Tab-separated table of C-alpha atoms in Angstrom:
chain	number	residue	atom	x	y	z
A	44	ALA	CA	0.006	0.016	-0.008
A	45	GLN	CA	1.121	3.495	-0.637
A	46	SER	CA	1.926	6.055	2.047
A	47	VAL	CA	2.491	9.806	2.061
A	48	THR	CA	4.739	11.869	4.292
A	49	GLN	CA	4.571	15.591	4.735
A	50	PRO	CA	7.601	16.345	6.924
A	51	ASP	CA	6.636	19.894	7.841
A	52	ILE	CA	3.727	20.202	10.270
A	53	HIS	CA	3.719	24.012	10.251
A	54	ILE	CA	5.400	26.597	8.052
A	55	THR	CA	5.363	30.364	8.570
A	56	VAL	CA	6.189	32.535	5.616
A	57	SER	CA	6.107	36.270	5.014
A	58	GLU	CA	3.732	37.709	2.493
A	59	GLY	CA	5.461	37.997	-0.863
A	60	ALA	CA	8.070	35.380	-0.017
A	61	SER	CA	8.332	32.036	-1.746
A	62	LEU	CA	6.809	28.854	-0.356
A	63	GLU	CA	7.754	25.242	-0.739
A	64	LEU	CA	5.835	22.368	0.832
A	65	ARG	CA	7.409	18.901	0.878
A	66	CYS	CA	5.687	15.654	0.066
A	67	ASN	CA	7.272	12.218	-0.098
A	68	TYR	CA	5.468	9.069	-1.082
A	69	SER	CA	6.112	5.392	-0.852
A	70	TYR	CA	4.787	3.414	-3.788
A	71	GLY	CA	6.283	0.871	-6.123
A	72	ALA	CA	4.800	1.989	-9.447
A	73	THR	CA	4.071	5.446	-10.777
A	74	PRO	CA	1.634	7.046	-8.364
A	75	TYR	CA	-1.191	9.433	-9.061
A	76	LEU	CA	-0.373	12.544	-7.035
A	77	PHE	CA	-2.551	15.383	-5.791
A	78	TRP	CA	-2.258	18.532	-3.771
A	79	TYR	CA	-5.322	19.862	-2.005
A	80	VAL	CA	-5.780	23.052	0.014
A	81	GLN	CA	-8.210	23.524	2.855
A	82	SER	CA	-9.005	26.982	4.203
A	83	PRO	CA	-10.317	27.163	7.760
A	84	GLY	CA	-13.765	25.620	8.058
A	85	GLN	CA	-13.862	24.736	4.396
A	86	GLY	CA	-13.696	21.649	2.229
A	87	LEU	CA	-10.705	20.531	0.209
A	88	GLN	CA	-9.957	22.282	-3.032
A	89	LEU	CA	-7.789	20.607	-5.685
A	90	LEU	CA	-4.681	22.653	-6.490
A	91	LEU	CA	-3.083	20.368	-8.997
A	92	LYS	CA	-2.465	16.727	-9.902
A	93	TYR	CA	0.133	14.581	-11.647
A	94	PHE	CA	-0.576	11.416	-13.515
A	95	SER	CA	2.112	11.236	-16.214
A	96	GLY	CA	4.034	13.341	-18.689
A	97	ASP	CA	5.714	16.615	-17.901
A	98	THR	CA	7.029	16.407	-14.329
A	99	LEU	CA	6.416	20.089	-13.636
A	100	VAL	CA	2.700	20.612	-13.110
A	101	GLN	CA	0.955	23.962	-13.008
A	102	GLY	CA	-2.091	24.425	-10.838
A	103	ILE	CA	-4.516	27.047	-9.682
A	104	LYS	CA	-3.726	30.107	-7.581
A	105	GLY	CA	-0.200	30.305	-8.952
A	106	PHE	CA	0.953	26.985	-7.471
A	107	GLU	CA	3.194	24.437	-9.197
A	108	ALA	CA	4.587	21.060	-8.199
A	109	GLU	CA	7.449	18.933	-9.473
A	110	PHE	CA	7.415	15.153	-9.550
A	111	LYS	CA	10.827	13.668	-8.880
A	112	ARG	CA	10.770	9.888	-9.212
A	113	SER	CA	14.342	9.466	-7.978
A	114	GLN	CA	13.473	11.219	-4.710
A	115	SER	CA	9.878	9.914	-4.443
A	116	SER	CA	8.795	13.503	-3.995
A	117	PHE	CA	6.100	15.806	-5.221
A	118	ASN	CA	6.856	19.203	-3.695
A	119	LEU	CA	4.492	22.149	-3.995
A	120	ARG	CA	5.842	25.645	-4.686
A	121	LYS	CA	4.609	29.167	-5.040
A	122	PRO	CA	6.956	32.043	-5.952
A	123	SER	CA	5.128	34.756	-3.952
A	124	VAL	CA	2.559	33.969	-1.278
A	125	HIS	CA	-0.494	36.061	-0.530
A	126	TRP	CA	-2.215	36.340	2.840
A	127	SER	CA	-5.084	34.281	1.407
A	128	ASP	CA	-2.716	31.296	1.007
A	129	ALA	CA	-2.852	30.716	4.762
A	130	ALA	CA	-4.457	27.306	4.952
A	131	GLU	CA	-3.886	23.561	5.478
A	132	TYR	CA	-2.249	21.768	2.586
A	133	PHE	CA	-2.644	18.044	1.962
A	134	CYS	CA	-0.629	15.886	-0.371
A	135	ALA	CA	-2.421	12.717	-1.509
A	136	VAL	CA	-1.544	9.675	-3.567
A	137	GLY	CA	-3.877	7.397	-5.529
A	138	ASP	CA	-3.154	3.845	-6.530
A	139	SER	CA	-4.785	2.047	-9.433
A	140	ASN	CA	-4.796	-1.104	-7.284
A	141	ASP	CA	-6.453	0.460	-4.275
A	142	TYR	CA	-9.731	2.346	-3.941
A	143	LYS	CA	-8.319	4.618	-1.266
A	144	LEU	CA	-6.768	8.024	-1.659
A	145	SER	CA	-3.933	8.193	0.859
A	146	PHE	CA	-3.468	11.590	2.473
A	147	GLY	CA	-0.422	13.021	4.195
A	148	ALA	CA	-0.874	14.479	7.648
A	149	GLY	CA	-1.027	17.979	6.245
A	150	THR	CA	1.063	21.152	6.516
A	151	THR	CA	-0.374	24.293	8.096
A	152	VAL	CA	0.786	27.468	6.371
A	153	THR	CA	0.718	30.738	8.244
A	154	VAL	CA	1.382	33.948	6.319
A	155	ARG	CA	2.676	36.934	8.246
A	156	ALA	CA	2.380	40.501	7.030
B	123	ASP	CA	-18.433	23.186	-13.024
B	124	THR	CA	-16.754	21.117	-10.324
B	125	GLU	CA	-19.099	21.892	-7.472
B	126	VAL	CA	-20.234	19.559	-4.762
B	127	THR	CA	-22.757	21.030	-2.387
B	128	GLN	CA	-23.481	19.973	1.168
B	129	THR	CA	-26.257	20.866	3.592
B	130	PRO	CA	-26.467	21.862	6.323
B	131	LYS	CA	-23.220	23.797	6.871
B	132	HIS	CA	-23.496	23.320	10.630
B	133	LEU	CA	-25.464	20.846	12.753
B	134	VAL	CA	-25.787	20.464	16.473
B	135	MET	CA	-27.549	17.341	17.717
B	136	GLY	CA	-28.075	15.454	20.926
B	137	MET	CA	-27.120	11.830	21.360
B	138	THR	CA	-30.710	10.672	21.000
B	139	ASN	CA	-31.510	12.672	17.869
B	140	LYS	CA	-31.828	11.520	14.285
B	141	LYS	CA	-30.529	13.815	11.593
B	142	SER	CA	-29.341	13.614	8.003
B	143	LEU	CA	-26.566	15.189	5.979
B	144	LYS	CA	-27.083	15.834	2.309
B	145	CYS	CA	-24.658	15.977	-0.590
B	146	GLU	CA	-25.355	16.834	-4.198
B	147	GLN	CA	-23.309	16.951	-7.418
B	148	HIS	CA	-24.310	17.648	-10.992
B	149	MET	CA	-21.112	16.743	-12.745
B	150	GLY	CA	-22.361	13.337	-13.867
B	151	HIS	CA	-19.925	11.622	-11.515
B	152	ARG	CA	-20.719	7.982	-10.744
B	153	ALA	CA	-18.696	7.630	-7.541
B	154	MET	CA	-19.498	9.485	-4.334
B	155	TYR	CA	-17.725	9.393	-0.969
B	156	TRP	CA	-18.234	10.300	2.660
B	157	TYR	CA	-15.261	11.313	4.741
B	158	LYS	CA	-14.888	12.256	8.376
B	159	GLN	CA	-12.298	14.849	9.331
B	160	LYS	CA	-11.162	15.752	12.823
B	161	ALA	CA	-9.399	19.044	13.456
B	162	LYS	CA	-5.829	19.256	12.159
B	163	LYS	CA	-6.086	15.732	10.649
B	164	PRO	CA	-6.492	14.477	7.107
B	165	PRO	CA	-9.899	13.189	5.966
B	166	GLU	CA	-10.726	9.597	6.793
B	167	LEU	CA	-12.781	7.596	4.286
B	168	MET	CA	-16.106	6.260	5.563
B	169	PHE	CA	-18.130	5.072	2.592
B	170	VAL	CA	-17.888	4.825	-1.170
B	171	TYR	CA	-20.846	4.562	-3.531
B	172	SER	CA	-20.289	3.511	-7.082
B	173	TYR	CA	-23.132	3.663	-9.599
B	174	GLU	CA	-25.554	4.242	-6.707
B	175	LYS	CA	-24.496	1.088	-4.909
B	176	LEU	CA	-22.516	0.952	-1.690
B	177	SER	CA	-19.156	-0.505	-2.642
B	178	ILE	CA	-16.970	0.332	0.359
B	179	ASN	CA	-17.772	0.581	4.057
B	180	GLU	CA	-14.642	1.314	6.061
B	181	SER	CA	-15.980	-0.512	9.162
B	182	VAL	CA	-18.063	2.479	10.106
B	183	PRO	CA	-20.390	2.081	13.151
B	184	SER	CA	-24.012	1.396	12.263
B	185	ARG	CA	-25.113	4.698	13.813
B	186	PHE	CA	-23.961	6.134	10.461
B	187	SER	CA	-26.201	5.024	7.606
B	188	PRO	CA	-25.497	6.153	4.033
B	189	GLU	CA	-28.018	6.311	1.260
B	190	CYS	CA	-27.744	7.155	-2.441
B	191	PRO	CA	-31.242	7.905	-3.755
B	192	ASN	CA	-29.949	8.729	-7.241
B	193	SER	CA	-26.743	9.399	-9.087
B	194	SER	CA	-26.573	13.037	-8.011
B	195	LEU	CA	-27.512	12.740	-4.383
B	196	LEU	CA	-25.850	11.185	-1.317
B	197	ASN	CA	-27.230	11.242	2.198
B	198	LEU	CA	-25.734	10.272	5.521
B	199	HIS	CA	-28.276	9.434	8.178
B	200	LEU	CA	-27.181	9.910	11.773
B	201	HIS	CA	-28.679	8.237	14.817
B	202	ALA	CA	-27.588	7.882	18.428
B	203	LEU	CA	-24.234	9.512	17.817
B	204	GLN	CA	-21.557	9.949	20.435
B	205	PRO	CA	-19.681	13.191	21.293
B	206	GLU	CA	-16.554	11.741	19.660
B	207	ASP	CA	-18.433	11.720	16.377
B	208	SER	CA	-18.206	15.526	16.334
B	209	ALA	CA	-16.203	16.383	13.217
B	210	LEU	CA	-16.327	17.928	9.758
B	211	TYR	CA	-18.112	15.561	7.379
B	212	LEU	CA	-17.009	15.893	3.822
B	213	CYS	CA	-18.646	14.578	0.687
B	214	ALA	CA	-16.668	14.011	-2.494
B	215	SER	CA	-17.350	12.768	-5.972
B	216	SER	CA	-15.325	11.452	-8.885
B	217	GLN	CA	-16.012	10.363	-12.412
B	218	ASP	CA	-15.547	6.729	-11.472
B	219	GLN	CA	-14.378	4.722	-8.445
B	220	THR	CA	-10.973	3.850	-9.814
B	221	VAL	CA	-9.340	6.128	-7.313
B	222	GLY	CA	-5.866	6.028	-8.656
B	223	ARG	CA	-6.778	7.739	-11.894
B	224	GLU	CA	-9.785	9.708	-10.719
B	225	THR	CA	-9.766	13.155	-9.173
B	226	GLN	CA	-12.002	13.536	-6.190
B	227	TYR	CA	-13.866	16.814	-5.830
B	228	PHE	CA	-14.888	17.785	-2.340
B	229	GLY	CA	-17.787	19.727	-0.933
B	230	PRO	CA	-17.442	22.371	1.765
B	231	GLY	CA	-18.446	19.966	4.502
B	232	THR	CA	-20.919	19.840	7.343
B	233	ARG	CA	-19.598	20.783	10.789
B	234	LEU	CA	-21.288	18.414	13.263
B	235	LEU	CA	-21.359	18.871	16.998
B	236	VAL	CA	-22.817	16.098	19.131
B	237	LEU	CA	-23.812	17.086	22.638
């Protein structure tokens, strides 16, 4: 079964600074990878996903993620954060042999003025 | 349109009450999901419906009873809940149940408090 690790529980970043959120997965074959964002009291919104092809994926709200097979990673980046990016971010992996979507524990992002 | 709607937004209920949560999607998706999410934790899968039939029950207590009246609608009936059932209940849908390839779209959730 696959597993997902988000090493950073909490990240604080200044508005306008860059942001990188780490995600590592454990899975034998090529995984299906997702990043979701959850604002306080809200549901999960899909930021981007990777299935195959170009390893640099562009998403909504100015986010991008890069799939690195050699490092089993799918890190999320944003060049310049806005106060509205303060939220919980979840990395998730899907497996064609398993009905479950496996979520990481999440990273809380705080944006300071 | 990738919208999943859920009602109500908030629900407070006593341990002897019966209530229902409702979820609706009009994207033509054939798989629908119920998740439970505690604060600062990732969502935990509860049930999966595929083509209006219950396909997965993640060993959820019988006080939670799902129902899929049609392909657009998913209900979660609640009865005799415990305070530890207080959580955010999320509904999601995807084109099909093959999770690996399918993107799940989530609703805004129902915040449930059991007193």
